[in-house]
Short mmCIF file of C-alpha atoms and ligand atoms in Angstrom, two decimals:
data_model
loop_
_atom_site.label_atom_id
_atom_site.label_comp_id
_atom_site.label_asym_id
_atom_site.label_seq_id
_atom_site.Cartn_x
_atom_site.Cartn_y
_atom_site.Cartn_z
CA MET A 1 9.63 4.85 -19.65
CA SER A 2 7.85 1.53 -19.61
CA VAL A 3 6.48 -0.90 -17.07
CA ALA A 4 9.70 -2.90 -17.49
CA VAL A 5 11.36 -0.47 -15.03
CA LEU A 6 9.21 -2.05 -12.32
CA PHE A 7 10.44 -5.61 -12.78
CA ASP A 8 13.59 -5.19 -10.73
CA LYS A 9 11.83 -3.59 -7.76
CA LYS A 10 11.15 -5.39 -4.52
CA TYR A 11 7.90 -3.57 -3.66
CA VAL A 12 5.44 -2.18 -6.18
CA PHE A 13 2.32 -0.28 -5.04
CA PHE A 14 -0.67 0.33 -7.30
CA GLY A 15 -2.73 3.32 -6.20
CA GLY A 16 -5.27 5.74 -7.65
CA LYS A 17 -8.81 6.95 -7.39
CA GLY A 18 -11.64 4.47 -6.70
CA GLY A 19 -12.55 2.25 -9.61
CA THR A 20 -9.75 3.26 -11.98
CA GLY A 21 -8.34 -0.26 -12.28
CA LYS A 22 -5.83 -0.61 -9.43
CA THR A 23 -6.79 -4.21 -8.65
CA THR A 24 -6.91 -5.10 -12.34
CA CYS A 25 -3.46 -3.61 -13.04
CA ALA A 26 -1.87 -4.99 -9.86
CA ALA A 27 -3.13 -8.48 -10.71
CA ALA A 28 -2.10 -8.25 -14.37
CA PHE A 29 1.35 -6.94 -13.47
CA SER A 30 1.84 -9.68 -10.86
CA LEU A 31 0.83 -12.31 -13.37
CA LYS A 32 3.33 -11.01 -15.91
CA ALA A 33 6.13 -10.76 -13.37
CA SER A 34 5.47 -14.29 -12.11
CA GLU A 35 5.54 -15.63 -15.65
CA ARG A 36 8.98 -14.12 -16.03
CA GLY A 37 10.10 -16.49 -13.30
CA LYS A 38 9.87 -14.19 -10.30
CA ARG A 39 8.26 -15.35 -7.11
CA ILE A 40 5.49 -12.85 -6.48
CA LEU A 41 3.31 -12.07 -3.49
CA LEU A 42 0.29 -9.94 -4.37
CA VAL A 43 -1.20 -8.26 -1.30
CA SER A 44 -4.47 -6.39 -1.12
CA THR A 45 -4.66 -3.72 1.57
CA ASP A 46 -8.11 -2.61 0.47
CA PRO A 47 -10.83 -3.37 3.02
CA ALA A 48 -13.10 -4.20 0.07
CA HIS A 49 -11.23 -7.24 -1.14
CA SER A 50 -11.40 -7.90 -4.80
CA LEU A 51 -8.43 -10.16 -5.48
CA SER A 52 -10.65 -13.17 -4.75
CA ASP A 53 -13.12 -11.85 -7.30
CA ILE A 54 -10.60 -11.12 -9.99
CA PHE A 55 -8.87 -14.51 -9.69
CA ASP A 56 -12.20 -16.26 -9.02
CA LYS A 57 -10.62 -18.00 -6.05
CA THR A 58 -10.96 -17.65 -2.29
CA ILE A 59 -7.85 -15.89 -0.99
CA GLY A 60 -8.47 -14.27 2.41
CA PRO A 61 -6.05 -13.31 5.19
CA LYS A 62 -4.23 -16.67 5.15
CA GLY A 63 -3.39 -16.29 1.47
CA ALA A 64 -3.55 -18.66 -1.47
CA GLN A 65 -1.36 -19.86 -4.27
CA ILE A 66 -2.65 -18.72 -7.65
CA LEU A 67 0.06 -20.12 -9.95
CA ASP A 68 3.49 -21.73 -9.52
CA ASN A 69 5.17 -18.42 -8.79
CA LEU A 70 2.19 -16.31 -7.78
CA PHE A 71 0.76 -16.04 -4.28
CA ALA A 72 -1.96 -13.69 -3.05
CA LEU A 73 -3.04 -12.37 0.33
CA GLU A 74 -5.97 -10.22 1.43
CA VAL A 75 -5.23 -8.28 4.60
CA ASP A 76 -8.35 -7.83 6.70
CA PRO A 77 -7.98 -4.43 8.40
CA GLU A 78 -10.45 -5.15 11.20
CA ILE A 79 -8.90 -8.45 12.19
CA GLU A 80 -5.41 -6.97 11.93
CA ALA A 81 -6.40 -3.96 14.07
CA LYS A 82 -7.73 -6.24 16.79
CA LYS A 83 -4.73 -8.54 16.63
CA TYR A 84 -2.40 -5.58 16.79
CA ILE A 85 -3.92 -4.11 19.94
CA GLU A 86 -4.11 -7.46 21.66
CA GLY A 87 -0.48 -8.12 20.79
CA VAL A 88 0.81 -4.84 22.18
CA LYS A 89 -1.20 -5.27 25.37
CA ARG A 90 0.02 -8.82 25.86
CA GLN A 91 3.61 -7.75 25.37
CA LEU A 92 3.26 -4.99 27.92
CA SER A 93 1.33 -6.95 30.51
CA GLY A 94 4.21 -9.37 30.81
CA ALA A 95 6.53 -6.49 31.48
CA VAL A 96 5.14 -4.19 34.15
CA SER A 97 2.77 -3.68 37.03
CA SER A 98 -0.96 -3.38 36.41
CA VAL A 99 -1.12 0.31 37.40
CA VAL A 100 1.41 1.27 34.77
CA ILE A 101 -0.28 -0.94 32.21
CA ASP A 102 -3.59 0.79 32.76
CA ALA A 103 -2.13 4.16 31.92
CA LEU A 104 -0.24 2.84 28.92
CA GLN A 105 -3.19 0.87 27.60
CA LYS A 106 -5.30 3.98 27.59
CA GLN A 107 -2.75 5.62 25.35
CA ILE A 108 -2.59 2.60 23.10
CA ASP A 109 -6.36 2.47 22.83
CA ALA A 110 -6.55 6.15 22.09
CA ALA A 111 -4.01 5.81 19.32
CA TYR A 112 -5.35 2.64 17.80
CA MET A 113 -9.09 2.91 18.32
CA SER A 114 -9.15 6.31 16.68
CA PRO A 115 -9.84 6.79 12.98
CA GLY A 116 -6.84 5.41 11.21
CA SER A 117 -6.52 2.36 13.41
CA GLU A 118 -7.19 0.09 10.47
CA GLU A 119 -4.47 1.73 8.45
CA ALA A 120 -2.17 1.38 11.44
CA ALA A 121 -2.93 -2.32 11.56
CA ILE A 122 -2.39 -2.69 7.83
CA PHE A 123 0.86 -0.90 8.28
CA ASP A 124 1.92 -3.38 10.90
CA LYS A 125 1.00 -6.16 8.53
CA PHE A 126 3.06 -4.42 5.88
CA ILE A 127 6.10 -4.63 8.15
CA GLU A 128 5.39 -8.32 8.77
CA VAL A 129 4.96 -8.99 5.04
CA MET A 130 8.16 -7.08 4.33
CA GLU A 131 10.15 -9.22 6.72
CA GLU A 132 8.63 -12.40 5.32
CA ALA A 133 9.19 -11.20 1.75
CA GLU A 134 12.89 -10.62 2.32
CA LYS A 135 13.33 -14.38 2.52
CA SER A 136 10.52 -15.89 0.47
CA PHE A 137 9.63 -13.60 -2.45
CA ASP A 138 11.38 -11.72 -5.21
CA MET A 139 8.71 -9.04 -5.29
CA VAL A 140 5.65 -7.93 -3.34
CA VAL A 141 2.92 -6.14 -5.27
CA PHE A 142 0.39 -4.09 -3.28
CA ASP A 143 -3.13 -3.51 -4.52
CA THR A 144 -4.10 -0.53 -2.39
CA ALA A 145 -7.37 1.10 -1.37
CA PRO A 146 -8.48 4.29 -3.13
CA THR A 147 -6.20 7.32 -2.82
CA GLY A 148 -7.31 8.86 0.49
CA HIS A 149 -6.95 5.63 2.41
CA THR A 150 -3.55 4.88 0.90
CA LEU A 151 -2.19 8.33 1.57
CA ARG A 152 -3.21 8.08 5.20
CA LEU A 153 -1.56 4.68 5.33
CA LEU A 154 1.66 6.03 3.91
CA SER A 155 1.79 8.99 6.24
CA LEU A 156 1.51 6.66 9.23
CA PRO A 157 5.15 5.78 9.81
CA LYS A 158 5.88 9.43 10.51
CA LEU A 159 2.81 9.85 12.71
CA LEU A 160 3.50 6.67 14.62
CA ASP A 161 7.08 7.72 15.00
CA LEU A 162 5.97 10.95 16.64
CA TRP A 163 3.57 9.07 18.87
CA ILE A 164 6.21 6.58 19.95
CA ASN A 165 8.77 9.33 20.50
CA GLY A 166 6.26 10.96 22.86
CA LEU A 167 5.80 7.72 24.76
CA ILE A 168 9.53 7.11 24.95
CA GLU A 169 10.17 10.59 26.28
CA LYS A 170 7.51 10.20 28.97
CA ARG A 171 8.88 6.84 29.95
CA GLU A 172 12.45 8.12 30.15
CA LYS A 173 11.36 10.99 32.37
CA ALA A 174 9.50 8.65 34.70
CA LEU A 175 12.50 6.33 34.85
CA LYS A 176 14.88 9.17 35.68
CA LEU A 177 12.65 10.28 38.55
CA PHE A 178 12.47 6.72 39.83
CA GLN A 179 16.23 6.29 39.57
CA ARG A 180 16.92 9.55 41.35
CA ALA A 181 14.53 8.64 44.14
CA SER A 182 15.56 5.03 44.57
CA GLY A 183 19.14 5.01 43.34
CA VAL A 184 18.29 1.83 41.44
CA VAL A 185 19.20 1.67 37.76
CA LYS A 186 17.75 -1.18 35.78
CA GLU A 187 16.82 -1.94 32.23
CA ASP A 188 13.26 -1.00 31.44
CA PRO A 189 11.16 -3.53 29.50
CA ILE A 190 8.63 -0.95 28.32
CA LEU A 191 11.30 1.30 26.92
CA ARG A 192 12.80 -1.69 25.16
CA ILE A 193 9.44 -2.58 23.54
CA LEU A 194 8.82 1.00 22.48
CA GLN A 195 12.26 1.37 21.02
CA LYS A 196 11.89 -1.89 19.13
CA ARG A 197 8.67 -0.60 17.56
CA LYS A 198 10.34 2.68 16.68
CA THR A 199 13.09 0.80 14.88
CA LEU A 200 10.47 -1.19 12.97
CA PHE A 201 8.64 1.93 11.80
CA GLU A 202 11.89 3.55 10.78
CA LYS A 203 12.84 0.46 8.82
CA ALA A 204 9.47 0.50 7.06
CA TRP A 205 9.84 4.16 6.18
CA ASP A 206 13.34 3.55 4.83
CA VAL A 207 11.92 0.89 2.50
CA LEU A 208 8.94 3.02 1.40
CA SER A 209 11.14 5.95 0.53
CA ASP A 210 13.89 3.89 -1.12
CA HIS A 211 13.32 4.47 -4.83
CA GLU A 212 15.66 1.68 -5.88
CA LYS A 213 13.63 -0.89 -3.99
CA THR A 214 10.12 0.50 -4.00
CA ALA A 215 7.88 1.93 -6.73
CA PHE A 216 4.52 3.66 -6.54
CA VAL A 217 2.39 3.46 -9.64
CA PHE A 218 -0.80 5.45 -10.09
CA VAL A 219 -3.60 4.13 -12.26
CA VAL A 220 -5.54 6.97 -13.83
CA THR A 221 -8.50 7.00 -16.21
CA PRO A 222 -8.63 9.79 -18.79
CA GLU A 223 -11.34 11.70 -16.93
CA ARG A 224 -11.38 15.00 -15.10
CA LEU A 225 -11.71 13.83 -11.47
CA SER A 226 -9.29 10.96 -11.81
CA VAL A 227 -6.60 13.27 -13.22
CA PHE A 228 -7.10 15.91 -10.52
CA GLU A 229 -7.06 13.40 -7.70
CA THR A 230 -3.88 11.87 -9.06
CA GLU A 231 -2.23 15.26 -9.28
CA ARG A 232 -3.07 16.00 -5.65
CA ALA A 233 -1.87 12.59 -4.51
CA LEU A 234 1.41 12.94 -6.39
CA LYS A 235 2.10 16.31 -4.82
CA TYR A 236 1.29 14.99 -1.38
CA LEU A 237 3.50 11.93 -1.74
CA GLU A 238 6.41 13.85 -3.20
CA SER A 239 6.22 16.44 -0.46
CA SER A 240 6.49 13.67 2.10
CA GLY A 241 9.53 12.16 0.41
CA ILE A 242 8.01 9.41 -1.73
CA LYS A 243 8.65 9.65 -5.45
CA VAL A 244 5.96 8.28 -7.77
CA ALA A 245 7.59 5.94 -10.27
CA GLY A 246 4.94 5.89 -12.95
CA ILE A 247 1.44 6.37 -14.21
CA VAL A 248 -0.74 3.90 -16.09
CA ILE A 249 -3.61 5.29 -18.13
CA ASN A 250 -6.41 2.75 -18.04
CA GLY A 251 -9.71 2.43 -19.85
CA VAL A 252 -8.78 4.12 -23.12
CA ILE A 253 -11.46 3.57 -25.78
CA PRO A 254 -9.91 1.67 -28.73
CA ARG A 255 -9.02 3.90 -31.66
CA GLU A 256 -10.96 1.87 -34.23
CA LEU A 257 -14.33 2.34 -32.52
CA SER A 258 -16.65 5.06 -33.75
CA GLY A 259 -20.23 6.30 -33.62
CA ASN A 260 -21.86 9.39 -32.19
CA PHE A 261 -21.68 8.44 -28.53
CA VAL A 262 -18.26 6.80 -28.70
CA ASP A 263 -16.79 9.71 -30.65
CA LYS A 264 -17.88 12.14 -27.95
CA ARG A 265 -16.42 10.00 -25.19
CA LYS A 266 -13.23 9.64 -27.19
CA GLU A 267 -12.98 13.42 -27.45
CA VAL A 268 -13.25 13.74 -23.68
CA GLN A 269 -10.62 11.04 -23.22
CA GLU A 270 -8.25 12.64 -25.72
CA LYS A 271 -8.53 15.92 -23.87
CA TYR A 272 -7.60 14.33 -20.56
CA ILE A 273 -4.88 12.12 -22.07
CA ASN A 274 -3.30 15.37 -23.25
CA VAL A 275 -3.70 16.87 -19.78
CA ILE A 276 -2.08 13.76 -18.28
CA TYR A 277 0.91 14.08 -20.62
CA GLU A 278 1.19 17.80 -19.89
CA LYS A 279 1.11 17.24 -16.15
CA PHE A 280 3.12 14.04 -15.79
CA GLY A 281 4.42 13.18 -19.26
CA ASP A 282 7.72 11.67 -18.19
CA LYS A 283 5.95 9.41 -15.71
CA VAL A 284 3.46 7.80 -18.08
CA LEU A 285 4.38 4.13 -18.44
CA THR A 286 1.64 2.86 -20.70
CA LYS A 287 -1.95 3.07 -21.89
CA ILE A 288 -4.46 0.26 -21.48
CA GLU A 289 -7.53 0.00 -23.65
CA LEU A 290 -11.01 -0.48 -22.35
CA LEU A 291 -12.14 -4.05 -23.00
CA ASP A 292 -15.70 -4.83 -24.04
CA LYS A 293 -16.10 -6.92 -20.88
CA ASP A 294 -15.26 -6.96 -17.19
CA VAL A 295 -11.80 -8.23 -16.37
CA TRP A 296 -11.62 -11.45 -14.41
CA GLY A 297 -9.80 -14.75 -14.66
CA LEU A 298 -6.32 -15.43 -16.01
CA MET A 299 -7.28 -15.09 -19.68
CA ASP A 300 -8.64 -11.56 -19.28
CA LEU A 301 -5.75 -10.60 -17.04
CA ARG A 302 -3.28 -11.73 -19.71
CA ILE A 303 -4.92 -9.40 -22.23
CA ILE A 304 -4.50 -6.50 -19.79
CA ALA A 305 -0.99 -7.64 -18.90
CA ASP A 306 0.07 -7.61 -22.56
CA MET A 307 -1.15 -4.04 -22.94
CA LEU A 308 0.52 -3.09 -19.67
CA ILE A 309 3.86 -4.36 -20.92
CA ALA A 310 3.51 -3.16 -24.51
CA GLY A 311 3.93 0.46 -23.40
N1 ATP B 1 -9.21 -1.96 -19.17
C1 ATP B 1 -10.39 -2.36 -18.70
N2 ATP B 1 -11.36 -2.79 -19.55
C2 ATP B 1 -12.56 -3.19 -19.09
N3 ATP B 1 -12.90 -3.20 -17.79
C3 ATP B 1 -12.00 -2.79 -16.91
C4 ATP B 1 -10.68 -2.35 -17.29
N4 ATP B 1 -10.00 -2.01 -16.18
C5 ATP B 1 -10.83 -2.22 -15.14
N5 ATP B 1 -12.02 -2.69 -15.57
C6 ATP B 1 -13.20 -3.01 -14.76
O1 ATP B 1 -13.53 -1.87 -13.99
C7 ATP B 1 -13.92 -2.25 -12.68
C8 ATP B 1 -13.02 -1.58 -11.66
O2 ATP B 1 -11.71 -2.10 -11.79
P1 ATP B 1 -10.82 -2.42 -10.51
O3 ATP B 1 -11.58 -3.22 -9.53
O4 ATP B 1 -9.52 -2.98 -11.00
O5 ATP B 1 -10.62 -0.95 -9.99
P2 ATP B 1 -10.02 -0.48 -8.57
O6 ATP B 1 -9.30 0.79 -8.86
O7 ATP B 1 -9.26 -1.59 -7.96
O8 ATP B 1 -11.35 -0.21 -7.78
P3 ATP B 1 -11.48 0.07 -6.18
O9 ATP B 1 -11.09 1.50 -6.02
O10 ATP B 1 -12.91 -0.18 -5.91
O11 ATP B 1 -10.54 -0.88 -5.52
C9 ATP B 1 -13.86 -3.76 -12.64
O12 ATP B 1 -15.14 -4.27 -12.86
C10 ATP B 1 -12.91 -4.12 -13.76
O13 ATP B 1 -13.21 -5.38 -14.33
MG1 MG B 2 -9.46 -2.45 -6.03
#
C-alpha cells in the first residue's frame, strides 16, 4: 500500500501519539494533494494550533489561503464550545415557554459543560465543515490532537446519539401526557430540533465510518510508547466500527548515518520498525526520515511530502 490510496478520499484524518509528526504529515500530504490539482481544506482540531507555525502564516478560526488550491483552518475548541451552547439555547428559546427552557437548558449545560464539551464543539464544527466541503472542496484533511483527545472526539457521535435519544424519549412522553390531558395534538418545535440534531450526528457517523470516503492515518515513530499507543488506538477504533486506512512511520534515522550514539538509536528504531511491521504490516504506507532540522515552511514540507509519497 502507498499514500496514493488516500488521494481519492474525501476526508483524511492524521492521528497518533503527541509529537509524532501528525501536523507535519497532514500539512505535507495536503500540500502534495493540492499540487495535484485538488482543492484542499486542511483543518486543525488540536487545541494547540500548530498549522500557523508550520506554514509561518496566521490562520486562526476564520481560515486562510495558503496556496492556489490549499486552504487551512484552525478550529478553536473554546470558542466553538461557547458558540455551540449559545446556538442551541437561542434555537430553543424561540420555541417554548421559559419554564420548559430552564429544564432543558440544565440538561444542555450538563452535557456540554462537562469534560468533553470541547470535543463536542469540535464535532459540531466537523459537521459544519463537512457540509461546506461537499460543495467547495475536493478533500478535507484533519490534523488531529494526540490520540486520547481524538478517540474521545470520534466516540462522540454515538454518545451524543444516546443523549439525544434520551431527550427525545422524555419529550415524547411529556407530549403524550399533554395530548391525553388536553386532547390537543400539535407539532412540537423542541422535538423537531432534537430530531434534526440526531439526523446530523447520524450523518456524521455515516461519513466517519464510510471507508470509501474517509481514511484514518496514524503517524507512529519507531519507539516503544508510540507503537503501543497506536496499537491500542487501532483496536479501539476498529471495535467501534472505524477501520484505520494506514500507518506512516516518521522520524526514521537515515541509513547512511553512523557513529556510536546514532548506531544505538538506529538499533532501537530497527527493533520497533520490525514490531510495527509485525503488528500492522499491511497497513504501513511509508517511512519518513528524520531531517536534520525542524520542519516548517513550504520547502521543508515538500521534502517531507516527497518521502511521504515515495512509499
Ligand atoms: N521527519 C521529521 N524530521 C525532523 N523533524 C520532524 C520530522 N517530523 C516532525 N518533526 C518535528 O517534530 C516536532 C513535532 O512534529 P509535529 O508538530 O508535526 O507533531 P504532532 O504529532 O503534530 O505533535 P502534537 O501532538 O503536539 O500535535 C516538530 O518540531 C516537527 O518540526
Ligand atoms: Mg500537531
